[in-house]
Short mmCIF file of C-alpha atoms and ligand atoms in Angstrom, two decimals:
data_model
loop_
_atom_site.label_atom_id
_atom_site.label_comp_id
_atom_site.label_asym_id
_atom_site.label_seq_id
_atom_site.Cartn_x
_atom_site.Cartn_y
_atom_site.Cartn_z
CA UNK Z 1 0.00 0.00 0.00
CA UNK Z 2 1.44 3.39 -1.01
CA UNK Z 3 2.13 5.84 1.80
CA UNK Z 4 1.87 9.61 1.66
CA UNK Z 5 3.32 12.32 3.91
CA UNK Z 6 0.67 14.89 4.87
CA UNK Z 7 1.19 18.23 6.61
CA UNK Z 8 -1.22 17.97 9.54
CA UNK Z 9 0.07 20.77 11.77
CA UNK Z 10 1.84 24.11 11.42
CA UNK Z 11 3.12 26.80 13.73
CA UNK Z 12 5.39 29.81 13.86
CA UNK Z 13 7.17 31.95 16.41
CA UNK Z 14 8.85 35.32 15.94
CA UNK Z 15 10.51 37.59 18.47
CA UNK Z 16 8.44 40.48 19.83
CA UNK Z 17 11.04 43.08 18.96
CA UNK Z 18 10.41 44.81 15.62
CA UNK Z 19 13.28 46.71 14.00
CA UNK Z 20 12.12 49.06 11.25
CA UNK Z 21 14.20 50.38 8.37
CA UNK Z 22 14.01 53.84 9.95
CA UNK Z 23 15.55 52.46 13.13
CA UNK Z 24 18.36 50.80 11.14
CA UNK Z 25 19.05 54.04 9.31
CA UNK Z 26 19.95 55.60 12.66
CA UNK Z 27 23.10 53.52 13.07
CA UNK Z 28 24.05 52.39 9.55
CA UNK Z 29 24.35 54.40 6.33
CA UNK Z 30 21.08 53.38 4.68
CA UNK Z 31 17.51 54.58 4.24
CA UNK Z 32 13.99 53.18 4.32
CA UNK Z 33 13.62 54.17 0.68
CA UNK Z 34 16.74 52.21 -0.41
CA UNK Z 35 15.80 49.08 1.52
CA UNK Z 36 12.16 49.06 0.39
CA UNK Z 37 12.88 49.64 -3.29
CA UNK Z 38 15.87 47.24 -3.49
CA UNK Z 39 14.51 44.44 -1.28
CA UNK Z 40 10.83 44.94 -0.33
CA UNK Z 41 11.73 44.77 3.36
CA UNK Z 42 10.14 47.28 5.77
CA UNK Z 43 10.86 45.67 9.12
CA UNK Z 44 12.26 42.52 10.68
CA UNK Z 45 12.10 40.73 14.03
CA UNK Z 46 15.18 40.56 16.24
CA UNK Z 47 15.63 38.09 19.09
CA UNK Z 48 15.93 39.42 22.64
CA UNK Z 49 18.50 38.16 25.16
CA UNK Z 50 16.23 35.32 26.33
CA UNK Z 51 15.40 34.18 22.79
CA UNK Z 52 17.46 31.83 20.66
CA UNK Z 53 17.09 29.39 17.79
CA UNK Z 54 16.02 26.67 20.24
CA UNK Z 55 13.40 28.75 22.09
CA UNK Z 56 11.85 29.89 18.80
CA UNK Z 57 11.95 26.30 17.46
CA UNK Z 58 10.23 24.97 20.57
CA UNK Z 59 7.49 27.60 20.46
CA UNK Z 60 6.80 26.96 16.75
CA UNK Z 61 6.84 23.18 17.31
CA UNK Z 62 4.40 23.40 20.25
CA UNK Z 63 1.99 25.36 18.07
CA UNK Z 64 2.31 22.91 15.17
CA UNK Z 65 1.67 19.93 17.47
CA UNK Z 66 -1.37 21.70 18.98
CA UNK Z 67 -2.83 22.31 15.50
CA UNK Z 68 -2.18 18.65 14.59
CA UNK Z 69 -3.61 17.43 17.91
CA UNK Z 70 -0.56 15.18 18.23
CA UNK Z 71 1.17 14.30 21.49
CA UNK Z 72 4.96 14.82 21.31
CA UNK Z 73 5.38 11.27 22.67
CA UNK Z 74 4.17 10.02 19.26
CA UNK Z 75 6.70 12.02 17.23
CA UNK Z 76 9.45 9.77 15.89
CA UNK Z 77 11.61 12.23 13.96
CA UNK Z 78 12.65 15.84 14.64
CA UNK Z 79 14.60 17.81 12.05
CA UNK Z 80 15.73 21.39 12.59
CA UNK Z 81 16.96 23.20 9.50
CA UNK Z 82 19.15 26.11 10.54
CA UNK Z 83 22.36 28.00 9.81
CA UNK Z 84 22.31 29.50 13.32
CA UNK Z 85 22.07 26.48 15.62
CA UNK Z 86 21.99 26.93 19.38
CA UNK Z 87 25.51 25.42 19.54
CA UNK Z 88 27.72 23.66 16.99
CA UNK Z 89 26.72 20.61 19.02
CA UNK Z 90 24.55 19.21 20.52
CA UNK Z 91 22.01 19.61 17.74
CA UNK Z 92 19.24 22.15 18.30
CA UNK Z 93 16.84 19.32 17.37
CA UNK Z 94 17.95 17.45 20.51
CA UNK Z 95 17.13 20.48 22.66
CA UNK Z 96 13.70 20.58 21.02
CA UNK Z 97 13.27 16.84 21.64
CA UNK Z 98 14.06 17.30 25.32
CA UNK Z 99 11.82 20.35 25.79
CA UNK Z 100 8.85 18.72 24.09
CA UNK Z 101 9.30 15.35 25.73
CA UNK Z 102 9.53 13.18 22.62
CA UNK Z 103 11.27 10.00 23.85
CA UNK Z 104 10.72 8.03 20.63
CA UNK Z 105 12.18 10.66 18.31
CA UNK Z 106 15.51 10.69 16.53
CA UNK Z 107 16.66 14.31 16.32
CA UNK Z 108 19.23 16.08 14.19
CA UNK Z 109 19.98 19.41 12.52
CA UNK Z 110 20.29 19.99 8.82
CA UNK Z 111 22.25 22.81 7.20
CA UNK Z 112 21.35 23.80 3.66
CA UNK Z 113 21.19 27.60 3.88
CA UNK Z 114 17.82 29.12 3.18
CA UNK Z 115 16.78 25.94 1.34
CA UNK Z 116 17.10 24.04 4.64
CA UNK Z 117 13.40 23.76 5.42
CA UNK Z 118 12.57 22.22 2.03
CA UNK Z 119 15.60 19.91 2.32
CA UNK Z 120 14.28 18.74 5.71
CA UNK Z 121 10.74 18.37 4.39
CA UNK Z 122 12.08 16.32 1.47
CA UNK Z 123 14.03 13.97 3.79
CA UNK Z 124 11.22 13.59 6.33
CA UNK Z 125 8.63 12.91 3.62
CA UNK Z 126 10.94 10.27 2.10
CA UNK Z 127 11.34 8.59 5.52
CA UNK Z 128 7.56 8.56 5.99
CA UNK Z 129 6.92 7.19 2.50
CA UNK Z 130 9.56 4.50 3.09
CA UNK Z 131 7.75 3.52 6.28
CA UNK Z 132 10.74 3.99 8.60
CA UNK Z 133 9.02 6.93 10.36
CA UNK Z 134 5.43 7.89 10.91
CA UNK Z 135 5.25 11.35 12.50
CA UNK Z 136 7.94 13.95 11.86
CA UNK Z 137 8.40 17.45 13.16
CA UNK Z 138 10.13 19.60 10.56
CA UNK Z 139 11.36 22.97 11.79
CA UNK Z 140 13.12 25.89 10.12
CA UNK Z 141 14.55 28.30 12.68
CA UNK Z 142 17.08 31.12 12.76
CA UNK Z 143 18.55 33.89 14.87
CA UNK Z 144 20.51 35.52 12.06
CA UNK Z 145 20.74 38.71 14.11
CA UNK Z 146 23.50 36.93 16.05
CA UNK Z 147 25.73 36.43 13.00
CA UNK Z 148 25.27 39.65 11.04
CA UNK Z 149 27.55 42.62 11.33
CA UNK Z 150 25.19 45.42 12.36
CA UNK Z 151 27.61 47.91 10.82
CA UNK Z 152 27.59 46.27 7.38
CA UNK Z 153 24.73 47.81 5.41
CA UNK Z 154 25.18 45.22 2.64
CA UNK Z 155 23.91 42.45 4.92
CA UNK Z 156 22.35 43.73 8.15
CA UNK Z 157 19.31 45.24 6.45
CA UNK Z 158 18.36 41.91 4.86
CA UNK Z 159 17.99 39.41 7.67
CA UNK Z 160 15.56 38.66 10.49
CA UNK Z 161 14.86 36.07 13.19
CA UNK Z 162 12.04 33.55 13.54
CA UNK Z 163 10.93 29.94 13.32
CA UNK Z 164 8.28 27.86 11.60
CA UNK Z 165 7.36 24.22 11.99
CA UNK Z 166 5.17 21.59 10.38
CA UNK Z 167 4.06 18.17 11.54
CA UNK Z 168 4.24 15.53 8.80
CA UNK Z 169 2.21 12.36 9.22
CA UNK Z 170 2.07 9.15 7.20
CA UNK Z 171 -1.24 8.15 5.63
CA UNK Z 172 -2.59 5.91 2.91
CA UNK Z 173 -4.77 8.74 1.62
CA UNK Z 174 -3.19 10.24 -1.52
CA UNK Z 175 -1.95 13.84 -1.13
CA UNK Z 176 0.51 15.72 1.05
CA UNK Z 177 4.03 16.15 -0.34
CA UNK Z 178 3.43 15.16 -3.98
CA UNK Z 179 6.96 15.84 -5.24
CA UNK Z 180 10.17 17.44 -4.05
CA UNK Z 181 13.71 18.04 -5.21
CA UNK Z 182 16.95 19.18 -3.59
CA UNK Z 183 20.07 20.38 -5.43
CA UNK Z 184 23.46 21.90 -4.65
CA UNK Z 185 26.42 23.58 -6.35
CA UNK Z 186 29.25 23.84 -3.84
CA UNK Z 187 31.44 25.74 -6.30
CA UNK Z 188 29.47 28.83 -5.23
CA UNK Z 189 30.00 28.29 -1.51
CA UNK Z 190 32.10 31.40 -1.03
CA UNK Z 191 29.36 33.69 -2.33
CA UNK Z 192 27.50 33.41 0.95
CA UNK Z 193 29.57 32.26 3.87
CA UNK Z 194 30.18 32.49 7.61
CA UNK Z 195 33.96 32.06 7.44
CA UNK Z 196 34.81 31.44 11.10
CA UNK Z 197 33.60 29.24 13.91
CA UNK Z 198 34.14 25.91 12.18
CA UNK Z 199 37.23 23.69 11.91
CA UNK Z 200 38.81 25.75 9.10
CA UNK Z 201 38.89 28.95 11.12
CA UNK Z 202 38.24 28.51 14.83
CA UNK Z 203 37.21 31.65 16.72
CA UNK Z 204 40.23 33.68 17.85
CA UNK Z 205 41.00 37.30 18.60
CA UNK Z 206 42.28 37.79 15.04
CA UNK Z 207 39.11 36.27 13.60
CA UNK Z 208 36.93 38.63 15.62
CA UNK Z 209 39.16 41.63 14.76
CA UNK Z 210 38.73 40.84 11.04
CA UNK Z 211 34.98 40.27 11.40
CA UNK Z 212 35.21 36.70 10.06
CA UNK Z 213 32.54 35.60 12.53
CA UNK Z 214 29.94 37.56 10.53
CA UNK Z 215 28.02 36.63 7.38
CA UNK Z 216 29.78 37.58 4.14
CA UNK Z 217 27.84 37.79 0.92
CA UNK Z 218 28.33 38.66 -2.70
CA UNK Z 219 24.78 40.01 -3.05
CA UNK Z 220 24.87 40.57 -6.78
CA UNK Z 221 26.06 37.04 -7.60
CA UNK Z 222 23.59 35.45 -5.16
CA UNK Z 223 20.86 37.52 -6.81
CA UNK Z 224 21.79 36.25 -10.29
CA UNK Z 225 21.91 32.65 -9.09
CA UNK Z 226 18.57 33.01 -7.26
CA UNK Z 227 16.63 34.37 -10.23
CA UNK Z 228 17.94 31.48 -12.36
CA UNK Z 229 17.11 28.62 -10.00
CA UNK Z 230 13.76 29.81 -8.61
CA UNK Z 231 12.14 29.50 -12.03
CA UNK Z 232 13.99 26.32 -13.00
CA UNK Z 233 13.24 24.49 -9.73
CA UNK Z 234 9.55 25.46 -9.83
CA UNK Z 235 9.14 24.13 -13.37
CA UNK Z 236 11.05 20.94 -12.51
CA UNK Z 237 9.12 20.05 -9.37
CA UNK Z 238 5.72 20.81 -10.91
CA UNK Z 239 6.56 18.49 -13.83
CA UNK Z 240 7.79 15.85 -11.36
CA UNK Z 241 4.36 15.97 -9.66
CA UNK Z 242 2.74 15.40 -13.07
CA UNK Z 243 1.10 18.83 -12.97
CA UNK Z 244 1.14 22.02 -15.03
CA UNK Z 245 1.90 25.51 -13.73
CA UNK Z 246 -1.78 26.40 -14.18
CA UNK Z 247 -2.65 23.72 -11.60
CA UNK Z 248 -0.69 25.52 -8.88
CA UNK Z 249 -2.87 27.65 -6.58
CA UNK Z 250 -0.11 29.28 -4.55
CA UNK Z 251 3.65 29.59 -4.73
CA UNK Z 252 5.43 30.11 -1.42
CA UNK Z 253 8.90 31.33 -2.35
CA UNK Z 254 11.85 31.93 -0.05
CA UNK Z 255 11.50 35.52 1.13
CA UNK Z 256 14.92 36.99 0.32
CA UNK Z 257 14.17 39.89 -1.98
CA UNK Z 258 10.89 40.97 -3.59
CA UNK Z 259 12.76 41.54 -6.87
CA UNK Z 260 13.85 37.89 -6.92
CA UNK Z 261 10.21 36.83 -6.45
CA UNK Z 262 9.07 39.24 -9.17
CA UNK Z 263 11.73 37.89 -11.55
CA UNK Z 264 10.55 34.32 -10.86
CA UNK Z 265 6.93 35.35 -11.50
CA UNK Z 266 7.93 36.97 -14.78
CA UNK Z 267 9.99 33.97 -15.88
CA UNK Z 268 7.17 31.58 -15.07
CA UNK Z 269 4.58 33.83 -16.72
CA UNK Z 270 2.48 33.92 -13.53
CA UNK Z 271 0.84 36.94 -11.89
CA UNK Z 272 2.32 38.15 -8.58
CA UNK Z 273 -0.96 37.37 -6.77
CA UNK Z 274 -0.12 33.68 -7.19
CA UNK Z 275 2.91 34.23 -4.90
CA UNK Z 276 2.75 34.58 -1.15
CA UNK Z 277 4.82 37.52 0.08
CA UNK Z 278 5.50 38.61 3.66
CA UNK Z 279 9.10 39.80 3.27
CA UNK Z 280 7.99 43.34 4.14
CA UNK Z 281 7.39 42.30 7.77
CA UNK Z 282 10.12 39.72 8.43
CA UNK Z 283 13.00 40.22 5.99
CA UNK Z 284 15.00 37.14 5.09
CA UNK Z 285 14.68 34.60 7.91
CA UNK Z 286 16.63 31.95 5.97
CA UNK Z 287 15.40 28.41 6.87
CA UNK Z 288 12.42 29.88 8.72
CA UNK Z 289 11.11 31.96 5.83
CA UNK Z 290 9.07 29.27 4.07
CA UNK Z 291 7.40 27.71 7.12
CA UNK Z 292 6.55 31.19 8.48
CA UNK Z 293 5.08 32.14 5.09
CA UNK Z 294 3.19 28.83 4.97
CA UNK Z 295 1.62 29.51 8.39
CA UNK Z 296 0.57 33.00 7.40
CA UNK Z 297 -0.82 31.77 4.07
CA UNK Z 298 -3.04 29.32 5.97
CA UNK Z 299 -4.05 31.94 8.56
CA UNK Z 300 -4.99 34.38 5.79
CA UNK Z 301 -7.05 31.75 3.94
CA UNK Z 302 -4.69 31.81 0.94
CA UNK Z 303 -4.23 28.03 1.24
CA UNK Z 304 -7.36 25.93 1.50
CA UNK Z 305 -8.13 22.25 1.61
CA UNK Z 306 -7.52 20.69 -1.80
CA UNK Z 307 -5.20 23.51 -2.97
CA UNK Z 308 -1.84 22.77 -4.56
CA UNK Z 309 1.13 24.79 -3.32
CA UNK Z 310 4.72 24.99 -4.46
CA UNK Z 311 7.47 25.92 -2.02
CA UNK Z 312 10.74 26.97 -3.59
CA UNK Z 313 13.98 28.23 -2.10
CA UNK Z 314 17.65 28.97 -2.73
CA UNK Z 315 20.46 29.64 -0.33
CA UNK Z 316 23.99 29.29 0.93
CA UNK Z 317 25.81 26.22 -0.28
CA UNK Z 318 24.83 27.05 -2.93
CA UNK Z 319 21.62 25.09 -2.62
CA UNK Z 320 18.14 25.17 -4.06
CA UNK Z 321 15.05 23.06 -3.45
CA UNK Z 322 11.36 22.86 -4.21
CA UNK Z 323 8.32 20.88 -3.15
CA UNK Z 324 4.74 20.48 -4.32
CA UNK Z 325 2.17 19.97 -1.58
CA UNK Z 326 -1.52 19.13 -1.88
CA UNK Z 327 -3.05 20.89 1.09
CA UNK Z 328 -5.38 18.45 2.81
CA UNK Z 329 -6.23 20.25 6.01
CA UNK Z 330 -9.19 22.52 6.74
CA UNK Z 331 -8.43 25.60 8.89
CA UNK Z 332 -7.66 24.66 12.46
CA UNK Z 333 -10.42 25.50 14.94
CA UNK Z 334 -8.83 28.07 17.26
CA UNK Z 335 -9.06 27.16 20.94
CA UNK Z 336 -9.60 29.90 23.52
CA UNK Z 337 -6.18 31.23 24.61
CA UNK Z 338 -6.64 30.11 28.26
CA UNK Z 339 -7.40 26.55 27.16
CA UNK Z 340 -4.41 26.59 24.82
CA UNK Z 341 -2.14 27.76 27.66
CA UNK Z 342 -3.52 25.18 30.07
CA UNK Z 343 -3.11 22.42 27.47
CA UNK Z 344 0.52 23.36 26.94
CA UNK Z 345 1.31 23.49 30.65
CA UNK Z 346 -0.12 20.02 31.29
CA UNK Z 347 1.67 18.68 28.22
CA UNK Z 348 5.11 20.26 28.63
CA UNK Z 349 5.54 20.58 32.39
CA UNK Z 350 6.10 16.80 32.75
CA UNK Z 351 8.70 17.02 29.96
CA UNK Z 352 10.58 19.73 31.87
CA UNK Z 353 10.40 17.74 35.10
CA UNK Z 354 11.60 14.63 33.29
CA UNK Z 355 14.53 16.56 31.82
CA UNK Z 356 15.54 17.90 35.28
CA UNK Z 357 15.19 14.46 36.86
CA UNK Z 358 17.35 12.89 34.13
CA UNK Z 359 20.08 15.49 34.78
CA UNK Z 360 19.91 14.84 38.53
CA UNK Z 361 19.90 11.09 37.99
CA UNK Z 362 22.98 11.32 35.80
CA UNK Z 363 24.83 13.20 38.57
CA UNK Z 364 23.69 10.73 41.22
CA UNK Z 365 24.64 7.76 39.03
CA UNK Z 366 28.15 9.24 38.48
CA UNK Z 367 28.53 9.87 42.23
CA UNK Z 368 27.32 6.33 43.05
CA UNK Z 369 29.73 4.63 40.66
CA UNK Z 370 32.61 6.76 42.04
CA UNK Z 371 31.58 5.85 45.57
CA UNK Z 372 31.36 2.12 44.79
CA UNK Z 373 34.77 2.23 43.06
CA UNK Z 374 36.35 3.84 46.14
CA UNK Z 375 34.70 1.25 48.40
CA UNK Z 376 36.08 -1.55 46.21
CA UNK Z 377 39.67 -0.27 46.40
N1 ACO U 401 21.65 50.98 1.99
C1 ACO U 401 22.12 51.86 1.08
N2 ACO U 401 22.96 51.50 0.10
C2 ACO U 401 23.34 50.21 0.04
C3 ACO U 401 22.90 49.26 0.97
C4 ACO U 401 22.02 49.68 1.98
N3 ACO U 401 21.51 48.87 2.92
N4 ACO U 401 23.44 48.05 0.68
C5 ACO U 401 24.21 48.24 -0.41
N5 ACO U 401 24.15 49.55 -0.78
C6 ACO U 401 24.84 50.19 -1.90
C7 ACO U 401 26.06 49.45 -2.33
O1 ACO U 401 27.16 49.80 -1.52
C8 ACO U 401 26.24 49.91 -3.76
O2 ACO U 401 26.86 51.13 -3.75
P1 ACO U 401 28.05 51.43 -4.83
O3 ACO U 401 27.39 51.29 -6.17
O4 ACO U 401 28.45 52.80 -4.47
O5 ACO U 401 29.07 50.38 -4.55
C9 ACO U 401 24.78 50.14 -4.21
O6 ACO U 401 23.99 50.21 -3.03
C10 ACO U 401 24.26 49.06 -5.12
O7 ACO U 401 24.62 47.79 -4.61
P2 ACO U 401 24.16 46.47 -5.31
O8 ACO U 401 24.83 45.31 -4.63
O9 ACO U 401 24.30 46.56 -6.78
O10 ACO U 401 22.61 46.47 -4.96
P3 ACO U 401 21.55 45.48 -5.47
O11 ACO U 401 20.50 46.19 -6.19
O12 ACO U 401 22.17 44.27 -6.11
O13 ACO U 401 20.92 44.97 -4.08
C11 ACO U 401 21.03 43.16 -2.54
C12 ACO U 401 21.73 44.36 -3.11
C13 ACO U 401 19.73 43.62 -1.89
C14 ACO U 401 21.91 42.53 -1.48
C15 ACO U 401 20.72 42.17 -3.67
O14 ACO U 401 21.87 41.93 -4.42
C16 ACO U 401 20.19 40.86 -3.16
O15 ACO U 401 19.10 40.79 -2.63
N6 ACO U 401 20.94 39.77 -3.38
C17 ACO U 401 20.52 38.44 -2.93
C18 ACO U 401 20.84 38.32 -1.50
C19 ACO U 401 20.20 37.11 -0.88
O16 ACO U 401 19.14 36.72 -1.25
N7 ACO U 401 20.87 36.54 0.12
C20 ACO U 401 20.34 35.51 0.91
C21 ACO U 401 20.58 34.19 0.35
S1 ACO U 401 19.78 33.01 1.24
C22 ACO U 401 20.72 32.35 2.54
O17 ACO U 401 21.12 31.23 2.48
C23 ACO U 401 20.98 33.19 3.80
#
């Protein structure tokens, strides 16, 4: 019996703090007019001191699980796509697994630049179709504000923080992720790079002095690459699904630059109203941009049951990816906020207690084995 991977839950989380173009123009040589006309961005969200890639991931995941009505104990795979993980290791996905209380889940991070969310969706859907996994949490999350140089006008105006998540579930009902593709061209890796912090260039005083711990980008080249692959990948994945462009109800493109989206629309011969755009409010949130846009498209009624959507992205690597999804879910019935809060407390408090107990147990176990060793000597 054929298996299909359906999106049954979705959620997003963005920091409270809004940074407008006008605010940026106060400390970097730029203007609202330049940023809006060249990129389409008006404001972005920036994480506060208590927020990080993991906290945003967890909040988005909790919302997605609530929409799906799925208990985290039933999740068997957690993927976090990010270029700004909580740490180099352990994986941010493991922190999410612990916070949610998902004891049956394998958890790992995936790095594919801004294409990361579609890469993760592609891999999770394949695992579900193969029957090795049944319920997967796929998250795209970033705190890019922590890796941009706030004095570099070429990059700092572009990026924002946030997270989006979907729950994928196996089913024998046709639909869900109909087709997907992932591609890479590593020869363009230097066009968009965080030079330091890895094994090639560990963090040192010299690295920090030279600003190698910040994002570096050849904007013009990335722009040229993006306009080429967005159209190509969309055509390829739609054909792979056995559909025509006319069959697509909504395209959810990576939100990097409105001009890239307009160029893709022109190349595909589609009107702009077929594309979902929210770059004006969030900027480029890398791996989080597509799941955040997906959530807002559903909230705004732009994606309805039975609709066909294409998600398409490009990013550092260089990478690009696309997926066709048949939307099978009616709008989630909103629960009153107090009930939502109560539900979350009863669900996640035990997970927090379990995590604390496990840490305590590990300390006690270490002490006990030391004690027994000393007694034996
Ligand atoms: N404010 C004012 N002027 C600026 C700013 C700014 N914020 N940024 C650049 N400029 C200046 C430049 O210095 C340049 O001045 P010069 O001609 O005197 O040298 C001038 O504006 C034009 O620069 P261009 O690079 O030609 O501007 P362009 O129209 O190409 O826009 C941009 C630049 C927005 C970066 C564009 O190239 C772009 O969007 N590229 C794609 C970037 C992208 O999508 N990156 C994310 C990839 S996804 C991932 O994995 C993270």
